[in-house]
Amino acid sequence: LACILGGRYLHLIGRELAIIIGLLFILASDWLYWLSTFKNPTAFLIASFIAQMIGGLGSGINAVASMAMVVSSSKPSEREQNIGLIEMATGIGFLLGPIWGSAMYQMGGYSAPFGSQVSSEHRLTCWFFSPVLRNFVPVLRHRAQAGPRPTVG
């Protein structure tokens, strides 16, 4: 669902800002997981569902924006290779993520994997945020004044 909405409205905010928004949603999701120390199992389950929905929304937005960014910035002869690299990186993440999470859980308990992820995502968001925001604040002002862009097809 997030991929559909992200794809539909990506042209309004731009790919770079969409990636930042997606990272912020994922960061918020991991913060919620990291800080969820509910003793009540029902409250914990509800907080987990909310965190998962927020993270899924951010992941969907990121998937669409990053794929669009790679496709539009690649030469036509290199598109398939670059899409393959994105998919390979995703697969490696799915392969190594549980191993890393298990090791962190063994070292620090339930909140350790999420704390580690929050730290790395915070760095990634700040690294990506600073140059993009500096370059795109004037673009966003111009887009707000110009109105929505026409869609193709």
PDB file of C-alpha atoms in Angstrom:
ATOM      1  CA  LEU A   1       0.000   0.000   0.000  1.00  0.00           C
ATOM      2  CA  ALA A   2       2.832   2.412   0.838  1.00  0.00           C
ATOM      3  CA  CYS A   3       4.526   1.673  -2.492  1.00  0.00           C
ATOM      4  CA  ILE A   4       1.345   2.543  -4.366  1.00  0.00           C
ATOM      5  CA  LEU A   5       0.849   5.800  -2.475  1.00  0.00           C
ATOM      6  CA  GLY A   6       4.540   6.624  -2.688  1.00  0.00           C
ATOM      7  CA  GLY A   7       4.569   6.104  -6.429  1.00  0.00           C
ATOM      8  CA  ARG A   8       1.428   8.122  -6.934  1.00  0.00           C
ATOM      9  CA  TYR A   9       2.633  11.194  -5.027  1.00  0.00           C
ATOM     10  CA  LEU A  10       6.390  10.973  -5.574  1.00  0.00           C
ATOM     11  CA  HIS A  11       6.341  13.692  -8.215  1.00  0.00           C
ATOM     12  CA  LEU A  12       4.921  16.184  -5.715  1.00  0.00           C
ATOM     13  CA  ILE A  13       7.778  16.083  -3.226  1.00  0.00           C
ATOM     14  CA  GLY A  14      10.686  14.684  -5.214  1.00  0.00           C
ATOM     15  CA  ARG A  15      12.733  11.533  -4.818  1.00  0.00           C
ATOM     16  CA  GLU A  16      15.340  12.872  -2.424  1.00  0.00           C
ATOM     17  CA  LEU A  17      12.828  14.283   0.028  1.00  0.00           C
ATOM     18  CA  ALA A  18      10.780  11.076  -0.222  1.00  0.00           C
ATOM     19  CA  ILE A  19      13.829   9.073   0.842  1.00  0.00           C
ATOM     20  CA  ILE A  20      14.325  11.384   3.817  1.00  0.00           C
ATOM     21  CA  ILE A  21      10.662  11.051   4.789  1.00  0.00           C
ATOM     22  CA  GLY A  22      10.895   7.268   4.456  1.00  0.00           C
ATOM     23  CA  LEU A  23      14.022   7.170   6.624  1.00  0.00           C
ATOM     24  CA  LEU A  24      12.314   9.307   9.257  1.00  0.00           C
ATOM     25  CA  PHE A  25       9.326   6.924   9.328  1.00  0.00           C
ATOM     26  CA  ILE A  26      11.664   3.943   9.704  1.00  0.00           C
ATOM     27  CA  LEU A  27      13.603   5.768  12.414  1.00  0.00           C
ATOM     28  CA  ALA A  28      10.362   6.525  14.279  1.00  0.00           C
ATOM     29  CA  SER A  29       9.338   2.879  14.006  1.00  0.00           C
ATOM     30  CA  ASP A  30      12.643   1.664  15.412  1.00  0.00           C
ATOM     31  CA  TRP A  31      12.498   4.226  18.224  1.00  0.00           C
ATOM     32  CA  LEU A  32       9.078   2.895  19.159  1.00  0.00           C
ATOM     33  CA  TYR A  33      10.391  -0.683  19.161  1.00  0.00           C
ATOM     34  CA  TRP A  34      13.480   0.347  21.097  1.00  0.00           C
ATOM     35  CA  LEU A  35      11.536   2.186  23.782  1.00  0.00           C
ATOM     36  CA  SER A  36       8.670  -0.295  24.096  1.00  0.00           C
ATOM     37  CA  THR A  37       9.173  -1.714  27.548  1.00  0.00           C
ATOM     38  CA  PHE A  38       5.531  -2.401  28.312  1.00  0.00           C
ATOM     39  CA  LYS A  39       4.815  -4.935  31.029  1.00  0.00           C
ATOM     40  CA  ASN A  40       1.279  -5.384  29.737  1.00  0.00           C
ATOM     41  CA  PRO A  41       1.340  -7.856  26.805  1.00  0.00           C
ATOM     42  CA  THR A  42      -1.650  -6.219  25.107  1.00  0.00           C
ATOM     43  CA  ALA A  43      -0.054  -2.770  25.177  1.00  0.00           C
ATOM     44  CA  PHE A  44       3.182  -4.246  23.853  1.00  0.00           C
ATOM     45  CA  LEU A  45       1.341  -5.998  21.012  1.00  0.00           C
ATOM     46  CA  ILE A  46      -0.499  -2.807  20.029  1.00  0.00           C
ATOM     47  CA  ALA A  47       2.727  -0.759  20.129  1.00  0.00           C
ATOM     48  CA  SER A  48       4.446  -3.413  17.996  1.00  0.00           C
ATOM     49  CA  PHE A  49       1.690  -3.304  15.370  1.00  0.00           C
ATOM     50  CA  ILE A  50       1.826   0.494  15.263  1.00  0.00           C
ATOM     51  CA  ALA A  51       5.620   0.453  14.963  1.00  0.00           C
ATOM     52  CA  GLN A  52       5.433  -2.148  12.191  1.00  0.00           C
ATOM     53  CA  MET A  53       2.885  -0.075  10.245  1.00  0.00           C
ATOM     54  CA  ILE A  54       5.020   3.063  10.543  1.00  0.00           C
ATOM     55  CA  GLY A  55       8.129   1.156   9.452  1.00  0.00           C
ATOM     56  CA  GLY A  56       6.293  -0.453   6.535  1.00  0.00           C
ATOM     57  CA  LEU A  57       5.113   2.940   5.345  1.00  0.00           C
ATOM     58  CA  GLY A  58       8.677   4.272   5.444  1.00  0.00           C
ATOM     59  CA  SER A  59      10.071   1.196   3.689  1.00  0.00           C
ATOM     60  CA  GLY A  60       7.483   1.447   0.939  1.00  0.00           C
ATOM     61  CA  ILE A  61       8.241   5.102   0.342  1.00  0.00           C
ATOM     62  CA  ASN A  62      11.976   4.358   0.272  1.00  0.00           C
ATOM     63  CA  ALA A  63      11.587   1.442  -2.130  1.00  0.00           C
ATOM     64  CA  VAL A  64       9.715   3.518  -4.695  1.00  0.00           C
ATOM     65  CA  ALA A  65      11.895   6.619  -4.367  1.00  0.00           C
ATOM     66  CA  SER A  66      15.224   4.793  -4.499  1.00  0.00           C
ATOM     67  CA  MET A  67      14.181   2.690  -7.491  1.00  0.00           C
ATOM     68  CA  ALA A  68      12.943   5.814  -9.307  1.00  0.00           C
ATOM     69  CA  MET A  69      16.185   7.608  -8.470  1.00  0.00           C
ATOM     70  CA  VAL A  70      18.333   4.773  -9.818  1.00  0.00           C
ATOM     71  CA  VAL A  71      16.257   4.328 -12.971  1.00  0.00           C
ATOM     72  CA  SER A  72      16.241   8.036 -13.819  1.00  0.00           C
ATOM     73  CA  SER A  73      19.946   8.557 -13.141  1.00  0.00           C
ATOM     74  CA  SER A  74      21.183   5.450 -14.997  1.00  0.00           C
ATOM     75  CA  LYS A  75      22.102   5.184 -18.620  1.00  0.00           C
ATOM     76  CA  PRO A  76      19.619   2.976 -20.476  1.00  0.00           C
ATOM     77  CA  SER A  77      22.276   0.307 -20.965  1.00  0.00           C
ATOM     78  CA  GLU A  78      23.040   0.196 -17.209  1.00  0.00           C
ATOM     79  CA  ARG A  79      19.504   0.261 -15.763  1.00  0.00           C
ATOM     80  CA  GLU A  80      19.058  -3.480 -15.405  1.00  0.00           C
ATOM     81  CA  GLN A  81      22.460  -3.837 -13.748  1.00  0.00           C
ATOM     82  CA  ASN A  82      21.738  -1.025 -11.283  1.00  0.00           C
ATOM     83  CA  ILE A  83      18.304  -2.422 -10.423  1.00  0.00           C
ATOM     84  CA  GLY A  84      20.002  -5.769  -9.865  1.00  0.00           C
ATOM     85  CA  LEU A  85      22.453  -4.110  -7.465  1.00  0.00           C
ATOM     86  CA  ILE A  86      19.563  -2.650  -5.460  1.00  0.00           C
ATOM     87  CA  GLU A  87      17.895  -6.042  -5.292  1.00  0.00           C
ATOM     88  CA  MET A  88      21.198  -7.697  -4.327  1.00  0.00           C
ATOM     89  CA  ALA A  89      21.710  -5.201  -1.499  1.00  0.00           C
ATOM     90  CA  THR A  90      18.160  -5.865  -0.298  1.00  0.00           C
ATOM     91  CA  GLY A  91      18.801  -9.607  -0.344  1.00  0.00           C
ATOM     92  CA  ILE A  92      22.051  -9.218   1.582  1.00  0.00           C
ATOM     93  CA  GLY A  93      20.171  -7.128   4.134  1.00  0.00           C
ATOM     94  CA  PHE A  94      17.545  -9.849   4.507  1.00  0.00           C
ATOM     95  CA  LEU A  95      20.315 -12.413   4.879  1.00  0.00           C
ATOM     96  CA  LEU A  96      22.538 -10.556   7.363  1.00  0.00           C
ATOM     97  CA  GLY A  97      19.839  -8.679   9.295  1.00  0.00           C
ATOM     98  CA  PRO A  98      18.632 -11.634  11.368  1.00  0.00           C
ATOM     99  CA  ILE A  99      22.207 -12.698  12.083  1.00  0.00           C
ATOM    100  CA  TRP A 100      23.082  -9.198  13.303  1.00  0.00           C
ATOM    101  CA  GLY A 101      19.842  -8.925  15.268  1.00  0.00           C
ATOM    102  CA  SER A 102      20.411 -12.282  16.954  1.00  0.00           C
ATOM    103  CA  ALA A 103      23.940 -11.336  17.952  1.00  0.00           C
ATOM    104  CA  MET A 104      22.764  -8.008  19.347  1.00  0.00           C
ATOM    105  CA  TYR A 105      19.948  -9.740  21.236  1.00  0.00           C
ATOM    106  CA  GLN A 106      22.425 -12.164  22.808  1.00  0.00           C
ATOM    107  CA  MET A 107      24.640  -9.272  23.905  1.00  0.00           C
ATOM    108  CA  GLY A 108      22.047  -6.825  25.162  1.00  0.00           C
ATOM    109  CA  GLY A 109      18.542  -8.257  25.289  1.00  0.00           C
ATOM    110  CA  TYR A 110      15.383  -7.253  23.464  1.00  0.00           C
ATOM    111  CA  SER A 111      16.107  -3.553  22.926  1.00  0.00           C
ATOM    112  CA  ALA A 112      19.745  -3.942  21.769  1.00  0.00           C
ATOM    113  CA  PRO A 113      19.033  -4.738  18.082  1.00  0.00           C
ATOM    114  CA  PHE A 114      16.677  -1.784  17.791  1.00  0.00           C
ATOM    115  CA  GLY A 115      19.053   0.555  19.606  1.00  0.00           C
ATOM    116  CA  SER A 116      21.826  -0.449  17.233  1.00  0.00           C
ATOM    117  CA  GLN A 117      19.553   0.094  14.260  1.00  0.00           C
ATOM    118  CA  VAL A 118      18.357   3.469  15.565  1.00  0.00           C
ATOM    119  CA  SER A 119      21.960   4.596  15.890  1.00  0.00           C
ATOM    120  CA  SER A 120      22.908   3.581  12.353  1.00  0.00           C
ATOM    121  CA  GLU A 121      19.687   4.937  10.834  1.00  0.00           C
ATOM    122  CA  HIS A 122      20.178   8.223  12.671  1.00  0.00           C
ATOM    123  CA  ARG A 123      23.624   8.563  11.109  1.00  0.00           C
ATOM    124  CA  LEU A 124      22.308   7.632   7.670  1.00  0.00           C
ATOM    125  CA  THR A 125      19.423  10.094   7.929  1.00  0.00           C
ATOM    126  CA  CYS A 126      21.709  12.930   9.037  1.00  0.00           C
ATOM    127  CA  TRP A 127      24.215  12.102   6.302  1.00  0.00           C
ATOM    128  CA  PHE A 128      21.504  12.102   3.654  1.00  0.00           C
ATOM    129  CA  PHE A 129      19.482  14.950   5.139  1.00  0.00           C
ATOM    130  CA  SER A 130      22.041  17.744   5.255  1.00  0.00           C
ATOM    131  CA  PRO A 131      23.029  18.138   1.572  1.00  0.00           C
ATOM    132  CA  VAL A 132      19.575  17.286   0.251  1.00  0.00           C
ATOM    133  CA  LEU A 133      17.822  19.762   2.495  1.00  0.00           C
ATOM    134  CA  ARG A 134      20.307  22.491   1.634  1.00  0.00           C
ATOM    135  CA  ASN A 135      19.747  21.924  -2.090  1.00  0.00           C
ATOM    136  CA  PHE A 136      16.020  21.313  -2.079  1.00  0.00           C
ATOM    137  CA  VAL A 137      14.505  23.923   0.238  1.00  0.00           C
ATOM    138  CA  PRO A 138      14.466  26.464  -2.633  1.00  0.00           C
ATOM    139  CA  VAL A 139      13.079  23.756  -4.953  1.00  0.00           C
ATOM    140  CA  LEU A 140      10.271  22.980  -2.508  1.00  0.00           C
ATOM    141  CA  ARG A 141       9.366  26.662  -2.230  1.00  0.00           C
ATOM    142  CA  HIS A 142       9.237  26.888  -6.017  1.00  0.00           C
ATOM    143  CA  ARG A 143       7.111  23.712  -6.262  1.00  0.00           C
ATOM    144  CA  ALA A 144       4.689  25.013  -3.646  1.00  0.00           C
ATOM    145  CA  GLN A 145       4.230  28.240  -5.600  1.00  0.00           C
ATOM    146  CA  ALA A 146       3.970  26.491  -8.982  1.00  0.00           C
ATOM    147  CA  GLY A 147       1.434  23.882  -7.916  1.00  0.00           C
ATOM    148  CA  PRO A 148       1.414  20.166  -8.747  1.00  0.00           C
ATOM    149  CA  ARG A 149       3.286  18.914 -11.778  1.00  0.00           C
ATOM    150  CA  PRO A 150       1.346  17.361 -14.625  1.00  0.00           C
ATOM    151  CA  THR A 151       1.447  13.583 -14.703  1.00  0.00           C
ATOM    152  CA  VAL A 152       2.379  11.537 -17.732  1.00  0.00           C
ATOM    153  CA  GLY A 153      -0.003   8.905 -19.034  1.00  0.00           C
TER     154      GLY A 153
END
